[in-house]
mmCIF file of C-alpha atoms and ligand atoms in Angstrom:
data_model
loop_
_atom_site.group_PDB
_atom_site.id
_atom_site.type_symbol
_atom_site.label_atom_id
_atom_site.label_comp_id
_atom_site.label_asym_id
_atom_site.label_seq_id
_atom_site.Cartn_x
_atom_site.Cartn_y
_atom_site.Cartn_z
ATOM 1 C CA MET A 51 0.000 0.000 0.000
ATOM 2 C CA LYS A 52 1.062 3.569 -0.742
ATOM 3 C CA GLN A 53 2.534 5.719 2.000
ATOM 4 C CA ILE A 54 2.465 9.493 1.951
ATOM 5 C CA LEU A 55 5.828 10.943 2.925
ATOM 6 C CA PRO A 56 5.992 13.740 5.484
ATOM 7 C CA SER A 57 5.558 17.144 3.864
ATOM 8 C CA ALA A 58 5.507 20.826 4.761
ATOM 9 C CA PRO A 59 2.207 22.393 5.921
ATOM 10 C CA GLY A 60 -0.328 22.739 3.100
ATOM 11 C CA PRO A 61 -3.871 23.767 2.202
ATOM 12 C CA ILE A 62 -7.049 22.144 3.511
ATOM 13 C CA GLY A 63 -8.445 19.753 0.887
ATOM 14 C CA VAL A 64 -12.168 19.859 0.117
ATOM 15 C CA PHE A 65 -13.500 17.014 -2.006
ATOM 16 C CA ASP A 66 -16.772 16.316 -3.759
ATOM 17 C CA SER A 67 -17.915 14.169 -6.664
ATOM 18 C CA GLY A 68 -18.688 17.378 -8.586
ATOM 19 C CA TYR A 69 -19.814 20.943 -7.941
ATOM 20 C CA GLY A 70 -21.894 20.312 -4.811
ATOM 21 C CA GLY A 71 -18.973 20.619 -2.416
ATOM 22 C CA LEU A 72 -18.586 24.229 -3.530
ATOM 23 C CA THR A 73 -21.615 25.013 -1.345
ATOM 24 C CA ILE A 74 -19.654 23.665 1.635
ATOM 25 C CA LEU A 75 -16.370 25.280 0.601
ATOM 26 C CA SER A 76 -17.920 28.750 0.427
ATOM 27 C CA LYS A 77 -19.334 28.428 3.972
ATOM 28 C CA ILE A 78 -16.052 26.984 5.274
ATOM 29 C CA ARG A 79 -14.223 29.946 3.754
ATOM 30 C CA GLU A 80 -16.680 32.349 5.392
ATOM 31 C CA ALA A 81 -15.967 30.743 8.771
ATOM 32 C CA LEU A 82 -12.209 30.309 8.184
ATOM 33 C CA PRO A 83 -11.092 32.841 5.548
ATOM 34 C CA GLN A 84 -7.444 32.847 6.626
ATOM 35 C CA TYR A 85 -6.689 29.258 5.511
ATOM 36 C CA ASP A 86 -5.576 27.995 2.088
ATOM 37 C CA TYR A 87 -7.767 25.475 0.274
ATOM 38 C CA ILE A 88 -7.655 23.030 -2.628
ATOM 39 C CA TYR A 89 -11.079 22.100 -3.979
ATOM 40 C CA LEU A 90 -11.246 18.860 -5.931
ATOM 41 C CA GLY A 91 -14.331 17.897 -7.947
ATOM 42 C CA ASP A 92 -14.408 14.475 -9.586
ATOM 43 C CA ASN A 93 -16.645 15.939 -12.291
ATOM 44 C CA ALA A 94 -15.621 13.335 -14.861
ATOM 45 C CA ARG A 95 -17.105 10.535 -12.738
ATOM 46 C CA THR A 96 -20.016 12.313 -11.058
ATOM 47 C CA PRO A 97 -22.613 11.376 -9.839
ATOM 48 C CA TYR A 98 -21.508 9.074 -7.033
ATOM 49 C CA GLY A 99 -24.999 8.774 -5.535
ATOM 50 C CA THR A 100 -26.073 5.867 -7.700
ATOM 51 C CA ARG A 101 -22.756 3.992 -7.534
ATOM 52 C CA SER A 102 -21.954 0.949 -5.400
ATOM 53 C CA PHE A 103 -20.250 1.096 -2.020
ATOM 54 C CA ASP A 104 -16.976 -0.330 -3.424
ATOM 55 C CA ILE A 105 -16.724 2.159 -6.264
ATOM 56 C CA VAL A 106 -17.480 5.212 -4.090
ATOM 57 C CA TYR A 107 -14.864 3.988 -1.626
ATOM 58 C CA GLU A 108 -12.278 3.422 -4.389
ATOM 59 C CA PHE A 109 -12.867 6.839 -6.015
ATOM 60 C CA THR A 110 -12.865 8.660 -2.670
ATOM 61 C CA LEU A 111 -9.635 6.996 -1.543
ATOM 62 C CA GLN A 112 -8.006 8.013 -4.841
ATOM 63 C CA ALA A 113 -9.102 11.616 -4.263
ATOM 64 C CA VAL A 114 -7.930 11.699 -0.646
ATOM 65 C CA THR A 115 -4.548 10.216 -1.647
ATOM 66 C CA LYS A 116 -4.189 12.810 -4.393
ATOM 67 C CA LEU A 117 -4.993 15.667 -2.006
ATOM 68 C CA PHE A 118 -2.434 14.330 0.487
ATOM 69 C CA GLU A 119 0.138 14.154 -2.336
ATOM 70 C CA MET A 120 -0.702 17.770 -3.137
ATOM 71 C CA GLY A 121 0.294 18.712 0.410
ATOM 72 C CA CYS A 122 -3.000 18.617 2.353
ATOM 73 C CA HIS A 123 -2.810 17.375 5.945
ATOM 74 C CA LEU A 124 -6.559 17.675 6.417
ATOM 75 C CA VAL A 125 -9.236 16.670 3.877
ATOM 76 C CA ILE A 126 -12.960 17.368 4.196
ATOM 77 C CA LEU A 127 -15.246 15.021 2.289
ATOM 78 C CA ALA A 128 -17.765 17.693 1.272
ATOM 79 C CA CYS A 129 -19.967 14.922 -0.082
ATOM 80 C CA ASN A 130 -22.531 12.957 1.903
ATOM 81 C CA THR A 131 -22.288 9.953 -0.382
ATOM 82 C CA ALA A 132 -18.526 9.709 0.152
ATOM 83 C CA SER A 133 -18.945 10.460 3.868
ATOM 84 C CA ALA A 134 -21.550 7.695 4.122
ATOM 85 C CA LYS A 135 -19.796 5.057 2.054
ATOM 86 C CA ALA A 136 -16.074 5.708 2.362
ATOM 87 C CA LEU A 137 -15.165 7.866 5.367
ATOM 88 C CA ARG A 138 -15.181 5.207 8.049
ATOM 89 C CA SER A 139 -13.176 2.690 6.011
ATOM 90 C CA ILE A 140 -10.617 5.332 5.092
ATOM 91 C CA GLN A 141 -10.286 6.516 8.694
ATOM 92 C CA ILE A 142 -10.029 3.029 10.161
ATOM 93 C CA ASN A 143 -8.348 0.933 7.460
ATOM 94 C CA ASP A 144 -6.347 3.256 5.228
ATOM 95 C CA LEU A 145 -5.137 6.249 7.225
ATOM 96 C CA PRO A 146 -3.026 4.326 9.758
ATOM 97 C CA GLN A 147 -0.740 3.103 6.938
ATOM 98 C CA LEU A 148 -1.266 5.723 4.255
ATOM 99 C CA ALA A 149 -0.756 8.839 6.362
ATOM 100 C CA PRO A 150 -1.144 8.310 10.126
ATOM 101 C CA MET A 151 -0.669 11.979 10.986
ATOM 102 C CA ARG A 152 -3.215 13.313 8.473
ATOM 103 C CA ARG A 153 -6.971 13.532 8.904
ATOM 104 C CA VAL A 154 -10.124 13.053 6.839
ATOM 105 C CA LEU A 155 -13.464 14.427 8.075
ATOM 106 C CA GLY A 156 -16.984 14.185 6.668
ATOM 107 C CA VAL A 157 -20.174 16.230 6.634
ATOM 108 C CA ILE A 158 -22.753 13.908 8.201
ATOM 109 C CA ARG A 159 -21.645 14.096 11.838
ATOM 110 C CA PRO A 160 -21.526 17.930 12.046
ATOM 111 C CA THR A 161 -25.004 18.081 10.518
ATOM 112 C CA VAL A 162 -26.481 15.517 12.868
ATOM 113 C CA GLU A 163 -24.979 17.125 15.988
ATOM 114 C CA CYS A 164 -27.150 20.215 15.489
ATOM 115 C CA ILE A 165 -30.402 18.464 14.740
ATOM 116 C CA GLY A 166 -31.411 17.749 18.352
ATOM 117 C CA SER A 167 -31.817 21.441 19.070
ATOM 118 C CA ILE A 168 -33.769 22.151 15.877
ATOM 119 C CA THR A 169 -36.576 19.585 15.822
ATOM 120 C CA GLN A 170 -39.465 20.089 18.244
ATOM 121 C CA SER A 171 -41.603 17.144 17.111
ATOM 122 C CA ARG A 172 -38.579 14.743 17.197
ATOM 123 C CA HIS A 173 -39.565 13.571 13.700
ATOM 124 C CA ILE A 174 -37.123 14.527 10.962
ATOM 125 C CA GLY A 175 -36.673 13.831 7.263
ATOM 126 C CA VAL A 176 -33.559 13.447 5.137
ATOM 127 C CA LEU A 177 -33.391 14.165 1.409
ATOM 128 C CA ALA A 178 -30.211 12.679 -0.084
ATOM 129 C CA THR A 179 -28.772 10.550 -2.873
ATOM 130 C CA ALA A 180 -29.849 6.914 -3.202
ATOM 131 C CA GLY A 181 -26.417 5.868 -1.897
ATOM 132 C CA THR A 182 -26.638 7.973 1.257
ATOM 133 C CA ILE A 183 -30.206 6.849 2.005
ATOM 134 C CA LYS A 184 -29.366 3.187 1.400
ATOM 135 C CA SER A 185 -26.312 3.389 3.678
ATOM 136 C CA GLU A 186 -28.635 4.353 6.584
ATOM 137 C CA SER A 187 -25.854 6.669 7.785
ATOM 138 C CA TYR A 188 -28.249 9.427 8.846
ATOM 139 C CA PRO A 189 -30.520 7.281 11.063
ATOM 140 C CA LEU A 190 -27.454 5.547 12.528
ATOM 141 C CA GLU A 191 -25.668 8.792 13.371
ATOM 142 C CA VAL A 192 -28.846 10.506 14.635
ATOM 143 C CA HIS A 193 -29.665 7.587 16.931
ATOM 144 C CA LYS A 194 -26.166 7.591 18.426
ATOM 145 C CA LEU A 195 -26.777 11.125 19.690
ATOM 146 C CA PHE A 196 -30.581 11.366 19.873
ATOM 147 C CA PRO A 197 -32.226 7.932 20.259
ATOM 148 C CA ASP A 198 -35.666 9.562 20.574
ATOM 149 C CA ILE A 199 -35.657 11.143 17.098
ATOM 150 C CA GLN A 200 -37.509 9.345 14.314
ATOM 151 C CA VAL A 201 -35.773 9.597 10.934
ATOM 152 C CA SER A 202 -37.373 9.108 7.504
ATOM 153 C CA GLY A 203 -35.343 9.291 4.321
ATOM 154 C CA GLU A 204 -36.142 9.838 0.656
ATOM 155 C CA ALA A 205 -33.694 9.327 -2.201
ATOM 156 C CA CYS A 206 -33.726 12.092 -4.828
ATOM 157 C CA PRO A 207 -31.867 10.524 -7.774
ATOM 158 C CA MET A 208 -32.744 13.319 -10.208
ATOM 159 C CA TRP A 209 -31.519 16.283 -8.162
ATOM 160 C CA VAL A 210 -27.737 15.919 -8.628
ATOM 161 C CA PRO A 211 -27.965 15.439 -12.419
ATOM 162 C CA LEU A 212 -30.201 18.542 -12.611
ATOM 163 C CA VAL A 213 -27.580 20.605 -10.758
ATOM 164 C CA GLU A 214 -24.620 19.165 -12.670
ATOM 165 C CA ASN A 215 -26.405 19.964 -15.942
ATOM 166 C CA ASN A 216 -27.148 23.572 -14.987
ATOM 167 C CA GLU A 217 -30.898 22.955 -14.681
ATOM 168 C CA ALA A 218 -31.224 24.151 -11.060
ATOM 169 C CA GLN A 219 -33.475 27.011 -12.198
ATOM 170 C CA GLY A 220 -35.068 25.115 -15.100
ATOM 171 C CA GLU A 221 -38.840 24.801 -15.435
ATOM 172 C CA GLY A 222 -38.804 20.997 -15.573
ATOM 173 C CA THR A 223 -36.942 20.884 -12.284
ATOM 174 C CA ASP A 224 -40.066 21.887 -10.307
ATOM 175 C CA TYR A 225 -41.682 18.522 -10.969
ATOM 176 C CA PHE A 226 -38.831 16.587 -9.353
ATOM 177 C CA ILE A 227 -38.471 19.023 -6.458
ATOM 178 C CA ARG A 228 -42.120 18.636 -5.500
ATOM 179 C CA LYS A 229 -42.153 14.884 -6.120
ATOM 180 C CA TYR A 230 -39.402 13.975 -3.608
ATOM 181 C CA ILE A 231 -40.556 16.478 -0.964
ATOM 182 C CA ASP A 232 -44.118 15.107 -1.161
ATOM 183 C CA GLU A 233 -42.906 11.510 -1.028
ATOM 184 C CA LEU A 234 -40.786 12.233 2.058
ATOM 185 C CA LEU A 235 -43.524 14.071 3.930
ATOM 186 C CA ALA A 236 -46.054 11.333 3.120
ATOM 187 C CA LYS A 237 -43.876 8.896 5.088
ATOM 188 C CA ASP A 238 -44.318 10.757 8.373
ATOM 189 C CA LYS A 239 -46.834 13.558 8.900
ATOM 190 C CA GLN A 240 -45.042 14.782 12.032
ATOM 191 C CA ILE A 241 -41.793 15.767 10.308
ATOM 192 C CA ASP A 242 -40.887 19.335 11.290
ATOM 193 C CA THR A 243 -37.236 19.397 10.104
ATOM 194 C CA VAL A 244 -35.750 18.290 6.792
ATOM 195 C CA ILE A 245 -31.993 17.839 6.303
ATOM 196 C CA LEU A 246 -30.652 18.473 2.820
ATOM 197 C CA GLY A 247 -28.233 15.546 3.034
ATOM 198 C CA CYS A 248 -26.420 16.179 -0.224
ATOM 199 C CA THR A 249 -24.064 19.066 -0.831
ATOM 200 C CA HIS A 250 -25.556 19.736 -4.255
ATOM 201 C CA TYR A 251 -28.995 20.510 -2.855
ATOM 202 C CA PRO A 252 -28.400 24.068 -1.572
ATOM 203 C CA LEU A 253 -28.184 25.000 -5.253
ATOM 204 C CA LEU A 254 -31.847 23.972 -5.509
ATOM 205 C CA LEU A 255 -32.819 25.868 -2.349
ATOM 206 C CA PRO A 256 -35.092 28.512 -3.945
ATOM 207 C CA LYS A 257 -37.251 25.778 -5.463
ATOM 208 C CA ILE A 258 -37.035 23.520 -2.397
ATOM 209 C CA GLN A 259 -38.292 26.376 -0.213
ATOM 210 C CA GLN A 260 -41.087 27.047 -2.680
ATOM 211 C CA TYR A 261 -42.459 23.503 -2.251
ATOM 212 C CA MET A 262 -41.584 22.853 1.405
ATOM 213 C CA PRO A 263 -44.712 23.425 3.521
ATOM 214 C CA THR A 264 -44.592 26.331 5.995
ATOM 215 C CA GLY A 265 -43.610 25.247 9.473
ATOM 216 C CA ILE A 266 -40.981 22.776 8.281
ATOM 217 C CA THR A 267 -37.367 23.857 8.811
ATOM 218 C CA THR A 268 -34.997 23.057 5.952
ATOM 219 C CA VAL A 269 -31.440 22.446 7.161
ATOM 220 C CA ALA A 270 -28.533 22.960 4.752
ATOM 221 C CA GLN A 271 -25.100 21.798 5.824
ATOM 222 C CA GLY A 272 -22.594 24.500 4.834
ATOM 223 C CA GLU A 273 -22.716 26.681 7.934
ATOM 224 C CA LEU A 274 -22.850 23.692 10.264
ATOM 225 C CA VAL A 275 -19.749 22.180 8.650
ATOM 226 C CA GLY A 276 -17.929 25.544 8.725
ATOM 227 C CA ALA A 277 -18.617 26.025 12.438
ATOM 228 C CA SER A 278 -17.679 22.444 13.242
ATOM 229 C CA LEU A 279 -14.373 22.697 11.347
ATOM 230 C CA LYS A 280 -13.537 25.919 13.154
ATOM 231 C CA ASP A 281 -14.083 24.175 16.458
ATOM 232 C CA TYR A 282 -12.072 21.120 15.301
ATOM 233 C CA LEU A 283 -9.047 23.224 14.337
ATOM 234 C CA ARG A 284 -9.206 25.077 17.650
ATOM 235 C CA ARG A 285 -9.141 21.753 19.527
ATOM 236 C CA HIS A 286 -6.546 20.045 17.275
ATOM 237 C CA THR A 287 -3.570 22.370 17.192
ATOM 238 C CA GLU A 288 -1.356 19.564 15.844
ATOM 239 C CA ILE A 289 -3.478 19.550 12.652
ATOM 240 C CA ASP A 290 -4.005 23.305 12.585
ATOM 241 C CA LYS A 291 -0.269 23.989 12.543
ATOM 242 C CA ASN A 292 -0.020 21.920 9.342
ATOM 243 C CA CYS A 293 -2.653 24.023 7.539
ATOM 244 C CA THR A 294 -1.225 27.053 5.735
ATOM 245 C CA LYS A 295 -2.890 30.415 6.122
ATOM 246 C CA GLY A 296 -2.662 32.645 3.066
ATOM 247 C CA GLY A 297 -6.359 32.958 2.140
ATOM 248 C CA ASN A 298 -5.871 31.252 -1.256
ATOM 249 C CA CYS A 299 -7.952 28.642 -3.028
ATOM 250 C CA ILE A 300 -7.004 26.392 -5.936
ATOM 251 C CA TYR A 301 -9.660 24.469 -7.885
ATOM 252 C CA CYS A 302 -9.004 21.069 -9.437
ATOM 253 C CA THR A 303 -11.300 18.954 -11.574
ATOM 254 C CA THR A 304 -11.062 15.610 -13.308
ATOM 255 C CA GLU A 305 -13.048 17.060 -16.267
ATOM 256 C CA ALA A 306 -11.974 19.721 -18.746
ATOM 257 C CA GLU A 307 -11.025 23.054 -17.120
ATOM 258 C CA ASP A 308 -13.284 25.202 -19.335
ATOM 259 C CA LYS A 309 -16.339 23.110 -18.484
ATOM 260 C CA PHE A 310 -15.641 23.503 -14.756
ATOM 261 C CA ILE A 311 -15.114 27.269 -15.042
ATOM 262 C CA GLU A 312 -18.343 27.701 -17.015
ATOM 263 C CA SER A 313 -20.505 25.683 -14.617
ATOM 264 C CA ALA A 314 -18.795 26.647 -11.370
ATOM 265 C CA SER A 315 -19.168 30.348 -12.158
ATOM 266 C CA THR A 316 -22.912 30.013 -11.438
ATOM 267 C CA PHE A 317 -22.151 29.409 -7.800
ATOM 268 C CA LEU A 318 -18.798 31.121 -7.258
ATOM 269 C CA ASN A 319 -18.550 34.868 -6.970
ATOM 270 C CA GLU A 320 -14.930 35.133 -8.042
ATOM 271 C CA GLU A 321 -12.639 34.470 -10.966
ATOM 272 C CA VAL A 322 -11.126 31.047 -10.459
ATOM 273 C CA THR A 323 -8.036 29.247 -11.664
ATOM 274 C CA VAL A 324 -8.701 25.602 -12.449
ATOM 275 C CA LYS A 325 -6.319 22.738 -12.959
ATOM 276 C CA ARG A 326 -7.249 19.427 -14.535
ATOM 277 C CA ILE A 327 -5.942 16.380 -12.723
ATOM 278 C CA SER A 328 -6.281 12.647 -13.115
ATOM 279 C CA LEU A 329 -7.308 10.342 -10.277
ATOM 280 C CA GLU A 330 -7.063 6.909 -11.865
ATOM 281 C CA ALA A 331 -4.499 4.773 -10.118
HETATM 282 N N1 DGL B 946 -22.747 16.057 -3.440
HETATM 283 C C1 DGL B 946 -22.750 14.697 -3.120
HETATM 284 C C2 DGL B 946 -23.388 14.384 -1.795
HETATM 285 O O1 DGL B 946 -23.369 15.209 -0.915
HETATM 286 C C3 DGL B 946 -23.112 13.690 -4.110
HETATM 287 C C4 DGL B 946 -23.590 13.762 -5.327
HETATM 288 C C5 DGL B 946 -23.409 12.623 -6.256
HETATM 289 O O2 DGL B 946 -22.328 12.543 -6.800
HETATM 290 O O3 DGL B 946 -24.344 11.841 -6.426
HETATM 291 O O4 DGL B 946 -23.896 13.303 -1.590
#
């Protein structure tokens, strides 16, 4: 197995299957503007949500390894599907040999930690990719912290492709937004809080809010992850000292650079430099 050699401090790596993680990156940068970041989108192989456990794990490990090789000591899986299907295996089985002093964190735990103080009815819903729902990661994590909360999940297989194909504002999108919200709420009439358990979904927020009944709180993850990372770095000075602080961000994609720039510009408010990289072993 590969071993990452010790290296100088570097940027924080933020990984997603595509553009969705940009919603997390922007909130992380709001909370922690002084750090340097490398964003990596595996746009050539997105979506991950419909892929098997083994493939998501393999792709995610390739991405984490690449980010370590690029100098990151800390990588955030800004993807629920990767957090659900690969994070634990990477943390337990791969990190001890690959890079024992480096860390990989996900987005599910920080989201779940906040949910106990949001729901009043103790009935919540999760909208996520088929992979995340099938993994049962949300109910498992919620029940570790809040055994009294009832969790219902609904897979939304059309939402990521709509975002990745720049159809977030498209007319046809309304049908699929309403469909999955209605199907989720039909499962449990007492749901008062809905987690958007996929980092692509904040890009659909205007339409999600349009169809979410009043009285139901929609929870997006970006701010929760930003606050949690801030707290993590404060508590883990040994990791923090290996994260450089110059306020810069580099974007990498496995697809063509021009395609990334064109699509990413819809949700980034700055000129970006993009580098194409390959993840295949
Ligand atoms: N943005 C990712 C997530 O949070 C996944 C999307 C996908 O590739 O299916 O689950």
